[in-house]
Structure formats: C-alpha cells, structure tokens
Short mmCIF file of C-alpha atoms in Angstrom, two decimals:
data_model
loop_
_atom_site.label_atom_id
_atom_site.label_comp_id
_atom_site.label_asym_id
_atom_site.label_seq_id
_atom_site.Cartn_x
_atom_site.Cartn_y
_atom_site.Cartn_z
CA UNK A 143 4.73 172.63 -89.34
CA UNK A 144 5.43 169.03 -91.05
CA UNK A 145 3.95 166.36 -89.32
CA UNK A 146 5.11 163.06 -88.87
CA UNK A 147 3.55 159.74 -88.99
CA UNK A 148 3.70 157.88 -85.50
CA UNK A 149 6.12 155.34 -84.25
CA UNK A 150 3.73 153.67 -82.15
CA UNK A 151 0.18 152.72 -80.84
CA UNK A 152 -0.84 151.86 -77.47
CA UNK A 153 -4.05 149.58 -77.99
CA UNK A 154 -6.29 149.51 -74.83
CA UNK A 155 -8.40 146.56 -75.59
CA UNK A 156 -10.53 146.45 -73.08
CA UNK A 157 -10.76 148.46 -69.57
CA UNK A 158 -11.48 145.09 -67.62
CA UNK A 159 -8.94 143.86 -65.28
CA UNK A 160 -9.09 141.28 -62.79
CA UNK A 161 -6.64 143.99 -60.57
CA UNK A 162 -7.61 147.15 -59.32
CA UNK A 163 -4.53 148.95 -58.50
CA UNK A 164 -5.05 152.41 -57.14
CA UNK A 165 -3.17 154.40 -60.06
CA UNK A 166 -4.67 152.61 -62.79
CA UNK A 167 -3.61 154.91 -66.21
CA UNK A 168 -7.66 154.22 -67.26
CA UNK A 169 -9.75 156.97 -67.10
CA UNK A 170 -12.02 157.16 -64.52
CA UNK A 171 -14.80 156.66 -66.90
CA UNK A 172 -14.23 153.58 -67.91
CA UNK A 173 -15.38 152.36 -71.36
CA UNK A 174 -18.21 149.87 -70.77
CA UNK A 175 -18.05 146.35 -71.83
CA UNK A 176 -20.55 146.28 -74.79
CA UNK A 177 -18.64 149.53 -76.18
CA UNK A 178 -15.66 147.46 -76.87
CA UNK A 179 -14.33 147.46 -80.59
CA UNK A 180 -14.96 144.04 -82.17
CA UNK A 181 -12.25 141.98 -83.45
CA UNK A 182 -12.37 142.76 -87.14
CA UNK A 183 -12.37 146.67 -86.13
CA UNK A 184 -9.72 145.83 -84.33
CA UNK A 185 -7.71 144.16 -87.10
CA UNK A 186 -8.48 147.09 -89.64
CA UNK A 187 -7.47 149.71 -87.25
CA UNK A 188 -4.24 147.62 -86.63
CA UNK A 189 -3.87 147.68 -91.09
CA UNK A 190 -4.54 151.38 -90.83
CA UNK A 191 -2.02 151.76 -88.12
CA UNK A 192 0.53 149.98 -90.04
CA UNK A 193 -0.16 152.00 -93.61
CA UNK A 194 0.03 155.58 -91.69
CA UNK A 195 3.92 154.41 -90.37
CA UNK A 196 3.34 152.67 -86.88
CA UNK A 197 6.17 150.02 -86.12
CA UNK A 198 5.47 149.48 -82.45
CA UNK A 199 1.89 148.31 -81.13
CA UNK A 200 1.03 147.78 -77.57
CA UNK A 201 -1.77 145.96 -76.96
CA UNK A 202 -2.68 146.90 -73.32
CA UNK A 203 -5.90 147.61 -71.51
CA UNK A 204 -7.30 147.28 -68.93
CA UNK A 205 -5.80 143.70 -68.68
CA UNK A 206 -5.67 142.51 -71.94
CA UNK A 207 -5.97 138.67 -71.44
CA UNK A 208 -9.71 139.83 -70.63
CA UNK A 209 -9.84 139.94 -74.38
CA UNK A 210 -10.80 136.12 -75.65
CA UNK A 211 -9.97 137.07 -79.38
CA UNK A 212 -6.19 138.33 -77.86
CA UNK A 213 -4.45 135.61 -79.78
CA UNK A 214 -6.51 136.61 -82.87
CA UNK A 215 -6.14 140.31 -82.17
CA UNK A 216 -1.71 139.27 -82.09
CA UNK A 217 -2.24 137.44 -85.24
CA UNK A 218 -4.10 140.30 -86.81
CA UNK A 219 -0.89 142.76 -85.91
CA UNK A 220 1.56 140.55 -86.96
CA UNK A 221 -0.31 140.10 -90.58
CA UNK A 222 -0.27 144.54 -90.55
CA UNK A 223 3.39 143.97 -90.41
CA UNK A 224 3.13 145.59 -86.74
CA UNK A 225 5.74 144.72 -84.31
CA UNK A 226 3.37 143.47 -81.03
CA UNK A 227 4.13 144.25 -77.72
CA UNK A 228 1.60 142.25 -74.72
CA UNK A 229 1.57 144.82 -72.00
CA UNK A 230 -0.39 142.25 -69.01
CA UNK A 231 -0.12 142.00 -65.52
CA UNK A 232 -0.22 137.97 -66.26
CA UNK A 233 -3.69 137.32 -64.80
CA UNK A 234 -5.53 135.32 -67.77
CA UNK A 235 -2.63 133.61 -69.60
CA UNK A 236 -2.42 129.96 -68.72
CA UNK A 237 0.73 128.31 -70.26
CA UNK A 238 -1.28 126.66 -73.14
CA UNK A 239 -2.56 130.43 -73.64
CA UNK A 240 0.73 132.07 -73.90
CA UNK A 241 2.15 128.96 -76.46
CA UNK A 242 -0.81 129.88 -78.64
CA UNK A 243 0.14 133.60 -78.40
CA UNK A 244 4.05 132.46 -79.23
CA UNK A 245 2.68 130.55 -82.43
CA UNK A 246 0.21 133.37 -83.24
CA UNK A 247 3.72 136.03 -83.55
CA UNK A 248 3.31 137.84 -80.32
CA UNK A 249 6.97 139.17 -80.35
CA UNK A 250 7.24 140.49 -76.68
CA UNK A 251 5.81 141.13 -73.05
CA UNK A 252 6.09 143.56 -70.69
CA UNK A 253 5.51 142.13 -67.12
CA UNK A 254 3.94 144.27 -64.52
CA UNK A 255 4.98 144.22 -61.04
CA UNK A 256 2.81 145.74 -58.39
CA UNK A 257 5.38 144.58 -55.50
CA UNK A 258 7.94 141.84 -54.62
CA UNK A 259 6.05 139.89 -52.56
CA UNK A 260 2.81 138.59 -52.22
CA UNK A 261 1.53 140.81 -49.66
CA UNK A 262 2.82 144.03 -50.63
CA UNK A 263 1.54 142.96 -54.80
CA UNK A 264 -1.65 141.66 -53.77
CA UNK A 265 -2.59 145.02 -51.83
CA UNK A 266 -1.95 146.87 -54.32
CA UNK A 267 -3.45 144.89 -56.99
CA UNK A 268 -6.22 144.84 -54.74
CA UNK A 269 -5.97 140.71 -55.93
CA UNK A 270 -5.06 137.67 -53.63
CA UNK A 271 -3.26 135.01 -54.80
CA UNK A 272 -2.60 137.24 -57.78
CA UNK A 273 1.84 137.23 -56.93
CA UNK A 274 1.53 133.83 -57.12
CA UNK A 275 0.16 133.04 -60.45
CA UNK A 276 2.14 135.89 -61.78
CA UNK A 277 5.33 134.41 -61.01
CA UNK A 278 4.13 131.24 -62.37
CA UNK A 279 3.52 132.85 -65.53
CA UNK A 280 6.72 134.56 -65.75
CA UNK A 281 8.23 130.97 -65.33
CA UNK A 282 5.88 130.08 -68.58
CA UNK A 283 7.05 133.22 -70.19
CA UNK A 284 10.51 132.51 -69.69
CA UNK A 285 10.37 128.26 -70.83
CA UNK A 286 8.54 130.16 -74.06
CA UNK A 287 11.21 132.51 -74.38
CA UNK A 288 9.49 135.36 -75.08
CA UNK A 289 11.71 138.53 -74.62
CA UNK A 290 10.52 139.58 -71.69
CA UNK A 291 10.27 143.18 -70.09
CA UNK A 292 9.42 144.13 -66.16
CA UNK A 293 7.62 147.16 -65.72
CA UNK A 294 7.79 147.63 -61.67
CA UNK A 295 5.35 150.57 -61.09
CA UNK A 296 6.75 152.00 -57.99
CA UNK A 297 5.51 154.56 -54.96
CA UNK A 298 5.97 155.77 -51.31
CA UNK A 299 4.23 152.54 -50.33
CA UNK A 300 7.22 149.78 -52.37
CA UNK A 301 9.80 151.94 -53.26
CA UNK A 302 12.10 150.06 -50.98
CA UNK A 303 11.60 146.78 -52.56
CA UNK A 304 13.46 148.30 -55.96
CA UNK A 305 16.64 146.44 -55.61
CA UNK A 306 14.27 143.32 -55.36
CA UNK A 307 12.47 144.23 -58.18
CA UNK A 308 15.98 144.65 -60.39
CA UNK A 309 17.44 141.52 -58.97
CA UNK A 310 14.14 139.71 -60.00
CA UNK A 311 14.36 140.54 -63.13
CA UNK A 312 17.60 139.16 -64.02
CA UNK A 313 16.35 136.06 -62.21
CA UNK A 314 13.43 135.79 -64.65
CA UNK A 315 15.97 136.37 -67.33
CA UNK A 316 14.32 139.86 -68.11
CA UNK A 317 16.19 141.87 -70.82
CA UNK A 318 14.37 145.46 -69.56
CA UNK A 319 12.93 146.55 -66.42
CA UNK A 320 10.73 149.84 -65.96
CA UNK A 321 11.26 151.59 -63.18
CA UNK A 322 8.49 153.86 -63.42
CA UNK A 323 7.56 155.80 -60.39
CA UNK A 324 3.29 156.46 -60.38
CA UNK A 325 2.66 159.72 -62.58
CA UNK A 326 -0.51 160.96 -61.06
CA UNK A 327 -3.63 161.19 -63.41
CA UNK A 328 -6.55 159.92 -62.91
CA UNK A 329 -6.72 157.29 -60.20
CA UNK A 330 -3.39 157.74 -58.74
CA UNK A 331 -4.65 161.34 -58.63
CA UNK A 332 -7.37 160.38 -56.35
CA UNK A 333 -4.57 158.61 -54.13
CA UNK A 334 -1.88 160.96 -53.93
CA UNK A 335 -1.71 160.99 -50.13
CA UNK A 336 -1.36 157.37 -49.69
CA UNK A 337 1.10 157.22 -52.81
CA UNK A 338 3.56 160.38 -53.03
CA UNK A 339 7.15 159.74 -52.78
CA UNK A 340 8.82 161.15 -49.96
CA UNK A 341 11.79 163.68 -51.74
CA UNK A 342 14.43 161.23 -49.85
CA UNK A 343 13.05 158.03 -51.78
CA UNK A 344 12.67 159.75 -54.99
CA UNK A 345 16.96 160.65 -54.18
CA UNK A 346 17.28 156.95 -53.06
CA UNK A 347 15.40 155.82 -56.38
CA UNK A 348 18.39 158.20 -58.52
CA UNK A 349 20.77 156.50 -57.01
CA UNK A 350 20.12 153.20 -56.85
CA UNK A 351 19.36 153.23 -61.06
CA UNK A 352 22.48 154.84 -61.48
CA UNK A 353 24.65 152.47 -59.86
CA UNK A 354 22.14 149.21 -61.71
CA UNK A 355 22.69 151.18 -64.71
CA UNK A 356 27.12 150.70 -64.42
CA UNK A 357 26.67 146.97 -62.27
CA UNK A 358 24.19 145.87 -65.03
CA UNK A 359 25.73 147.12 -68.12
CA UNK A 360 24.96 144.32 -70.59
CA UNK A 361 22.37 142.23 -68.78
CA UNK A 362 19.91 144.40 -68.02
CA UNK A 363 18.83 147.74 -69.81
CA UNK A 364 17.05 150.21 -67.07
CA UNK A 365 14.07 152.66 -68.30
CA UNK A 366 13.85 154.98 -65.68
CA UNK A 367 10.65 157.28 -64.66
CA UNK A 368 11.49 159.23 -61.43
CA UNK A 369 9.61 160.74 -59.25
CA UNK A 370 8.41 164.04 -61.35
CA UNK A 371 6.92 166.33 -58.12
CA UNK A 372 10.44 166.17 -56.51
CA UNK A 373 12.25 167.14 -60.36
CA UNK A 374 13.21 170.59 -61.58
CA UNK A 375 12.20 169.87 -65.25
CA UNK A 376 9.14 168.30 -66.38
CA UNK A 377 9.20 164.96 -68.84
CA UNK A 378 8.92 165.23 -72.39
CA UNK A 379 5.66 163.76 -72.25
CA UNK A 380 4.69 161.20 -75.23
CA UNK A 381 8.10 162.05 -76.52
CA UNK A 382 5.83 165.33 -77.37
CA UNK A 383 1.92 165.62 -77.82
CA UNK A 384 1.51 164.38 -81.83
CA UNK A 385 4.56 163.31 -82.33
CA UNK A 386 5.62 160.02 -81.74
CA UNK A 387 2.15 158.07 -80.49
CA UNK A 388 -1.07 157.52 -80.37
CA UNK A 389 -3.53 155.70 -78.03
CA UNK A 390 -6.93 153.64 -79.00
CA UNK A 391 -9.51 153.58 -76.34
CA UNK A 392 -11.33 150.20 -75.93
CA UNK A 393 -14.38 152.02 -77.66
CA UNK A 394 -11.84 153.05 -80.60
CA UNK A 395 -11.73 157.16 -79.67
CA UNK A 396 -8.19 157.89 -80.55
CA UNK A 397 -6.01 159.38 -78.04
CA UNK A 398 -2.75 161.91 -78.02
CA UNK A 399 -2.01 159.96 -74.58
CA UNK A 400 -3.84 158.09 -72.01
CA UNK A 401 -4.75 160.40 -69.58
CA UNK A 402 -5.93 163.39 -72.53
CA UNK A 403 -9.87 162.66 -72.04
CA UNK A 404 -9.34 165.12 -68.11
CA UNK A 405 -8.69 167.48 -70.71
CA UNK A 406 -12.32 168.64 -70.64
CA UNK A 407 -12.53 171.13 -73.92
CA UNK A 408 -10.91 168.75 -76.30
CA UNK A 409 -12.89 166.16 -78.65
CA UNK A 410 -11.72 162.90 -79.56
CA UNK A 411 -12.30 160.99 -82.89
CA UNK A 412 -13.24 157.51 -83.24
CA UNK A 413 -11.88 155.04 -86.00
CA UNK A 414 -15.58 153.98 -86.28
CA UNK A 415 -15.92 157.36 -87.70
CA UNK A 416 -12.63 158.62 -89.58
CA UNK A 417 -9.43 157.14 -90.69
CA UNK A 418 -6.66 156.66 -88.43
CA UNK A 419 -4.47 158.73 -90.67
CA UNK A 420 -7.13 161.39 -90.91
CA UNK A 421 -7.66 161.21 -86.87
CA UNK A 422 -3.84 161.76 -86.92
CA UNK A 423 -3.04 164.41 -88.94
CA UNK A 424 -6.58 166.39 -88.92
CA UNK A 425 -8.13 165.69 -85.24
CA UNK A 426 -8.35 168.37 -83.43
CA UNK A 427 -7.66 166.46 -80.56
CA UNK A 428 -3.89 166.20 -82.28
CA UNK A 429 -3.14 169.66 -83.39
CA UNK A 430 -4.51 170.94 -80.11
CA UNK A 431 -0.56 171.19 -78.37
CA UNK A 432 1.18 169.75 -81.53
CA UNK A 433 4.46 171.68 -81.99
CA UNK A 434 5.10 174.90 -79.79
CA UNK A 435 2.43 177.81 -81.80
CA UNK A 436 0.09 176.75 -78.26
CA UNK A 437 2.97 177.65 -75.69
CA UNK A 438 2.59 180.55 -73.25
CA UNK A 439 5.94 182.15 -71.20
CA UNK A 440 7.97 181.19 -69.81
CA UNK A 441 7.94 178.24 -72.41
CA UNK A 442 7.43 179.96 -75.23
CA UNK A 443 11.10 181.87 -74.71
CA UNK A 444 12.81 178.73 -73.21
CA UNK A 445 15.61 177.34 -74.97
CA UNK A 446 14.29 173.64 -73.69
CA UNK A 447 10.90 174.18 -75.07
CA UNK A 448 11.71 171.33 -78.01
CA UNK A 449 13.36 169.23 -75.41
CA UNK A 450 10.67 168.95 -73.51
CA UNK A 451 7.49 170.83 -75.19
CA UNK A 452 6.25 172.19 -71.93
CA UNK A 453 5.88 169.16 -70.13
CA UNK A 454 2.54 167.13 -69.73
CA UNK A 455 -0.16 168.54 -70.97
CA UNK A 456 -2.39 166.67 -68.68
CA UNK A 457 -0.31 167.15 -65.30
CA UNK A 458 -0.91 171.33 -66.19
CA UNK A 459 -4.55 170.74 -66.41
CA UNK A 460 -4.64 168.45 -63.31
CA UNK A 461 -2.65 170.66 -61.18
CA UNK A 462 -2.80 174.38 -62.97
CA UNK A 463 -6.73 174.03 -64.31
CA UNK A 464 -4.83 175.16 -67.57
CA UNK A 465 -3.67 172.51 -70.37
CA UNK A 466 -1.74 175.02 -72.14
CA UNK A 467 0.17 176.43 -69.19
CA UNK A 468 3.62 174.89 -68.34
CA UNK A 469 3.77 171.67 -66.18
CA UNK A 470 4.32 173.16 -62.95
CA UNK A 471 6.93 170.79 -62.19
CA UNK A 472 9.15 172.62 -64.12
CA UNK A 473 11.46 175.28 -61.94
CA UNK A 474 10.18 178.36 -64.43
CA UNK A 475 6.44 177.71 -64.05
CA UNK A 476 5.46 180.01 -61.32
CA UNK A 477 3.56 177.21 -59.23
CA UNK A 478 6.89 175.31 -59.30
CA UNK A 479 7.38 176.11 -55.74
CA UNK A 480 4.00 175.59 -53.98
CA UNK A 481 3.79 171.85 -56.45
CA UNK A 482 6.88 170.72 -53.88
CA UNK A 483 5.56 171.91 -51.10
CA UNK A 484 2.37 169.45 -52.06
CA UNK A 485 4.52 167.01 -52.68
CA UNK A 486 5.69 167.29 -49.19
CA UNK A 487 2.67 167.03 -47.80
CA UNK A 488 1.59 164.56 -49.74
CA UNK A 489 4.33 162.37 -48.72
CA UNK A 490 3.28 162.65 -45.44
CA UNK A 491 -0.04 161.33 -45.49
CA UNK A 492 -2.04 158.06 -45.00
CA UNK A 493 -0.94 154.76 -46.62
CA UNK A 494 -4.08 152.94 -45.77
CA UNK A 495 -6.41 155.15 -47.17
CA UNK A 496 -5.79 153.56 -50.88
CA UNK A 497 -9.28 154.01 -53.28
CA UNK A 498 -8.96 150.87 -55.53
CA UNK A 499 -10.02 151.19 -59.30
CA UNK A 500 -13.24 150.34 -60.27
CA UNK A 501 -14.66 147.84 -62.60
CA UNK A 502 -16.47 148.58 -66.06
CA UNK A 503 -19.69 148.69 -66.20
CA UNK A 504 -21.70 145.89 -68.27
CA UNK A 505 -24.88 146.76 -70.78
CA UNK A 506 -26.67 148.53 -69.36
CA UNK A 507 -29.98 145.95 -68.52
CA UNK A 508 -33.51 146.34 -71.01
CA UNK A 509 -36.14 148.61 -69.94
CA UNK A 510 -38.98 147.28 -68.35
CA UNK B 48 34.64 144.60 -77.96
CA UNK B 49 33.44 142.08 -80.14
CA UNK B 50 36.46 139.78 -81.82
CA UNK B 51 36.99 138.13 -84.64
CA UNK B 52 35.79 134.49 -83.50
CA UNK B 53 33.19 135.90 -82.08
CA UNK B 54 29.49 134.89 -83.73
CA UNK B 55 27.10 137.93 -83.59
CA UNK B 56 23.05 136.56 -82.96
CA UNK B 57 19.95 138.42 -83.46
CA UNK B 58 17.88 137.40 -80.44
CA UNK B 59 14.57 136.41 -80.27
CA UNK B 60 12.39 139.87 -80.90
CA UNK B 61 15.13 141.42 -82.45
CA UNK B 62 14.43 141.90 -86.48
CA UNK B 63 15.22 144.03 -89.26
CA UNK B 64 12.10 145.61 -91.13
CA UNK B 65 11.74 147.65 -93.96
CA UNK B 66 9.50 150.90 -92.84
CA UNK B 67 7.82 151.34 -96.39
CA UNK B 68 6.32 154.36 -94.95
CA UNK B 69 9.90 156.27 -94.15
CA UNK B 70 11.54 154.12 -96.70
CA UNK B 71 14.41 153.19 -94.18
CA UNK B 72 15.21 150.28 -93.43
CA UNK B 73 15.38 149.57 -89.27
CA UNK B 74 15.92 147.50 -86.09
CA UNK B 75 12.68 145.90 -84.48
CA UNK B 76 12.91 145.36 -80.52
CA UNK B 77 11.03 145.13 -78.04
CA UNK B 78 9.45 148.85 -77.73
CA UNK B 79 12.43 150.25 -79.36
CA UNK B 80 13.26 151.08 -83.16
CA UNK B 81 16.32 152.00 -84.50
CA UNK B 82 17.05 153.57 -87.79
CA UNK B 83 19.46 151.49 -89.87
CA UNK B 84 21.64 153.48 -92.41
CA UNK B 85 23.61 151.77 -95.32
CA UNK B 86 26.40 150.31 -93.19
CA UNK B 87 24.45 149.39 -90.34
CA UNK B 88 21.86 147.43 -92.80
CA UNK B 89 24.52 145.58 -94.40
CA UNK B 90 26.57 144.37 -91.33
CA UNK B 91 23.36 143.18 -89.57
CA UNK B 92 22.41 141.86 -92.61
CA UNK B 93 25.02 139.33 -92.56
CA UNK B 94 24.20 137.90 -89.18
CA UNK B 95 22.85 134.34 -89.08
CA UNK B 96 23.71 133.09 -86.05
CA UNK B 97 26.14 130.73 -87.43
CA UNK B 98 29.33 132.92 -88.66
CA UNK B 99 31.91 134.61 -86.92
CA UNK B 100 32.06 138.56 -86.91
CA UNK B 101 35.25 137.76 -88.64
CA UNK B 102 33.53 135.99 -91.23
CA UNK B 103 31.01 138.48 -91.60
CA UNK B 104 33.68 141.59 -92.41
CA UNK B 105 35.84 139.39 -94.68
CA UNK B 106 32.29 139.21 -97.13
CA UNK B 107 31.35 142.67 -96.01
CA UNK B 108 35.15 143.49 -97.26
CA UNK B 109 34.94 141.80 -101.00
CA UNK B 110 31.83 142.94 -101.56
CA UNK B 111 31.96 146.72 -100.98
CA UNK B 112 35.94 146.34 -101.82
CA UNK B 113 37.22 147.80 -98.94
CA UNK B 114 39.73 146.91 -96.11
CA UNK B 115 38.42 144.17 -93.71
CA UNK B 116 40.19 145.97 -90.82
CA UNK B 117 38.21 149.43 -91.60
CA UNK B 118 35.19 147.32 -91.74
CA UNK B 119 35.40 145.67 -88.74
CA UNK B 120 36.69 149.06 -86.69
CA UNK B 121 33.22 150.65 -88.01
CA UNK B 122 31.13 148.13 -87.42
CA UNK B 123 32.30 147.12 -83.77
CA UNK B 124 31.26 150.29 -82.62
CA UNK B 125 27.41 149.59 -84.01
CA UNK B 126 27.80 146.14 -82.56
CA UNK B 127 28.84 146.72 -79.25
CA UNK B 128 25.97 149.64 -79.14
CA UNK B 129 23.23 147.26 -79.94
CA UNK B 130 25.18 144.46 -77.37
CA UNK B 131 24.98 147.12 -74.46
CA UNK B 132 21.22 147.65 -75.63
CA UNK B 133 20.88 143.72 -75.59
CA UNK B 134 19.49 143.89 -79.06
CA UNK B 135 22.67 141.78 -80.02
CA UNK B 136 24.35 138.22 -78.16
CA UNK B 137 27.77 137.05 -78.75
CA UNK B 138 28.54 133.96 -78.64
CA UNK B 139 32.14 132.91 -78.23
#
C-alpha cells in the first residue's frame, strides 16, 4: 500500500483552557504544563510538517491563547509555508492581541460556540462572563477581517438554539459555520446521559441544514456533523486513519486523531524522538488501521469499506472494547441495534448531571 | 453566473500555493485545499482584484490562442464553484 503524505496537522498547544466544557476532545489525561513543547520545537516540528506535504495547520489546544509565544508560534507556520488556522474559543485574545496575530500571518479562525446566549454558553463552558467577551472578540475579529469560521458544538442540551447559531454567523459576517453535533470520546463519554441527542433532534438537526444549505447558498457554507448514534453508517473518520492528518499532543506524541491515546495497546511517537515524516510513515501508531489489511467482516466484504474504512476506530473501542471491529453505528455491525437503543436511553437522562473538564496539572512541586 | 463586467477577487485567506511536495499547484482556504489543474491555475492566476472576468478571458484567449467564448464557458463553471464555496467575490 502507497502512502501518502498528510494534508493537515492539528497542533494542540497546550491542554489549558480557561473553559471546561463537558465534551472537551482532550484526553482525559491531560498533558501537564511543564510537558509542553517549547517554542523552537514547536517551530521545527511546524518546518518538518511543511517538508513531509502538510498545507493546513491548526493550531488548537486546549485553548490556545494560553500559549504566550502564540503569535510567535503563527509566525513560525507562516515562515514553514503552512497555511494557519487559530482554532480558540476567544478567551485570551484582546484586540491588540489578535492585530499582532493579523501582522504575524495568522490566515484564519475558527470561532467556537458553546451556546447562543450567555446562560446556556457559560454553563457549558463552565465560564461566566465568558459569552460576553466572546462576542466582543468576534466584533475584533470581524473589524480585523480575519476570515472567520463558527464551529457551534451542539447537543440534547442547545440543539434548539441552531437556527440562532446560523443566523449569528452571518451576522458576524462568518464565511463557515460547523455544525458539529458532540462525538462522544473521552469527556463527552463520561456525559453521555446529560448530552445524547434525542433521535427527533438529531431529524430536526437534518432538516434544518438542509434547508440553510439551499436559503444560504452563497453566504454561508455549512459543515455538517450529525448526530452519529441515531445514523445507519458510521463517518469516515479522519477522512481515514493515516491518510489525510495528523495530530501533535502538547507534549509533541504524534497522533492518528485526537481521541487515539483510549486506544490502550497502541504506542505513540514523539517528535522529540523521531522525525515527523518517520512518525508518519513508520509509527506503528500509523500503520496500526492504515488502509483495510486490519478489517474484520462484515467490513472486510463491504463495498463501502473505502468510503468509510470501518468507521472510527476509537468509537469501536469505546463502545465494542475492540478497535479493529466495525463502528457499531454502522447498520452491519452486529451491535448496531442495541448502540440505538443506548442512544435512547441516553437521551432520556439527566441534563444537570454535566462532569466539567478538568484542568492540567502544574510541575509537580520538589521533594522535601 | 459570473458576466463579463464582472471583477473576480480572491478574498482575504484565499491563496494559490505551489505544494512542492505533490508538485501541484493549489487553492489555500480556510481548512480547505483544492487541487488546481492547468486551466484552473491560469484563470485564477489572472485575478487581481482590479479586472473584469471579461478582461481576464480576452488575455487568457491570446495567450493560449483559443476562442474567448470557450474560455470563458470553461472557466465560469470553476468560478461559480469556488463563488458557491465563498473562496471567490464578485464584484459588479
């Protein structure tokens, strides 16, 4: 099997965050604060990342205006010839922040929304006043003129503020919105019952894209992540495992996706150790569900097997204790049916009992 | 459809790269690539914000030495693509 070099790399800078919102894509380990690749690791990953064929970089976290080199760290990626991508919730940036970041190169910025109002975004940020300043930065972003992208994470809990969250972001002059309905790793795993999508909204949700999609043709380009419990076929997760992108950890262990560490038998390298290129094509990590030589039935006889390449890898662990079996959201994987019924019940359960993310830990203090 | 007064503009985080790895040249924007072939490098080429798409196909026509029409039929099609992607403005 030929492998390709990557499109793009998601950067998690740091695993700080001044939010805490309960489906947090961090692991639940969280890299500690001293672990954190410097700044000129940073930059020469960034050169390696541009040399192996990555166009698109992300630079994420964790929030990553937690970063004080981020304007160094843009100017760095910009130098590799890397198109850069700010993926922030918008706590951190101040307006003389964000005009550095403009003259620094930064070409874009994906906005996160946690709700379209203050009290329904600053629950679930777990953040107060935290609405407020965001909107005040979007105002900054927009004055700028940045390109700007919304990424409106939605669940059972806001999913009824979406056609807020699409008018808003023609307001703020948006080009893009995510709609991306909670995928449940990690922390959003942990809050399943307070998050799930009832099957009705997830229908809703279809709907109302599709109609945004025709009305707002032109102004406003939709990405759309539904609901994937209430789905027949799974998502063609990371456009395929090893194909397309690759994630660096705030401690630099390189990543087929963000969620691959609850993978338990797999080992990560780190570009402390080992070239990017060599993490790429060589890690084991990588090559572990590269391609379709790993697949089991009923994906290894499905004719949608290089459409979608099983599914998540991670979502088959989480739910099926197996990483190589198929992603039981899809209709042919044999837990198919008792995954909806979850779902169902699921849906039905608490909304107050939310478990926020936690914090990183710092050093750890000197021995006595 | 775009028209022939119509100026074509690149906006802000839209660019065109050459990927030395792939040896293509493509479309930057924001988390989105496209791969440009021949015809779709030279049209976009052309765009500076200042002249008019019909402009643009008369050069594009001398140039390559073909028919301005079949130029501008072909490249309408790309235009309007990227316009519906808004990775393209017209302004009228």
């Amino acid at each position: 099997m030929s492998v390709r070099p990557p499109i793009a790399m998601l950067a998690e800078l740091t695993h700080r965050c001044p939010l805490s919102c309960p489906y947090c894509s961090n692991p639940l380990e969280l890299a500690r604060i001293d672990a954190e690749l410097d700044t000129d690791t940073w930059s020469r990953v960034f050169r390696e990342a541009a040399e192996l064929g990555v166009l698109q970089l992300h630079l994420s976290g964790g929030e990553p205006a937690s970063r004080r080199d981020l304007t160094e760290l843009v100017r760095a990626a910009r130098e590799a010839g890397l198109y850069t991508n700010l993926i922030t919730s918008g706590i951190g940036l101040t307006e003389r922040r964000l005009r550095e970041l403009d003259e620094a190169g930064l070409d874009h910025i994906q906005l996160s929304l946690q709700g379209t109002d203050a009290a329904m975004a600053d629950r679930i940020g777990g953040y107060k006043g935290g609405y407020d300043r965001k909107m005040q930065v979007a105002g900054w972003i927009g004055e700028i003129g940045f390109p700007l992208t919304l990424n409106a994470v939605l669940h059972r809990q806001n999913l009824h503020q979406l056609p807020r969250a699409l008018e808003m972001a023609v307001e703020m002059g948006a080009r893009r919105i995510e709609v991306a309905t909670v995928q449940f790793h990690g922390w959003a795993l942990m809050n399943r019952d307070a998050l799930m999508p009832t099957r009705e909204q997830a229908r809703e949700a279809d709907r109302i894209v599709t109609e945004a999609r025709q009305g707002l043709k032109g102004t406003l380009v939709i990405d759309y992540v539904p609901a994937d419990y209430h789905s027949d076929y799974p998502k063609r997760c990371m456009g395929g495992w090893g194909t397309t992108g690759l994630n660096v950890a705030p401690d630099g262990l390189v990543l087929p996706c963000h969620a691959a560490q609850t993978i338990p038998h797999l080992t990560f390298d780190n570009v402390r150790d080992r070239p990017l290129a060599e993490i790429w094509y060589e890690g084991a990590a990588f090559n572990a569900y590269r391609g379709t030589e790993w697949m089991a039935e009923p994906c290894r006889s499905c004719e949608r097997k290089l459409k979608d390449f099983g599914g998540c890898r991670c979502q088959a662990m989480a739910v099926v204790g197996d990483a190589a079996a198929t992603d039981p959201v899809c209709v042919k994987s044999p837990h198919h049916g008792a995954l909806q019924v979850q779902a169902e019940a699921f849906a039905k359960g608490s909304e107050d009992a939310l478990t926020w993310r936690a914090a990183p830990k710092r050093a750890a203090e000197p021995a006595e | 459809m775009i028209g022939p007064d119509d100026i074509p503009v690149l906006p802000r985080g839209v660019r065109i790269h050459w990927d030395k790895v792939r040896a293509t040249w493509v479309l930057l924007a924001p988390e989105r690539t496209v791969t440009l072939d021949a015809a779709a490098h030279a049209v976009l080429s052309e765009i500076d914000g200042a002249r008019s798409f019909g402009a643009i196909t008369e050069a594009l026509a001398e140039r390559y030495d073909a028919p301005a029409a079949q130029i501008a039929a072909d490249s309408a099609g790309l235009l309007g693509a990227l316009r519906d992607r808004r990775f393209l403005e017209v302004v009228s």
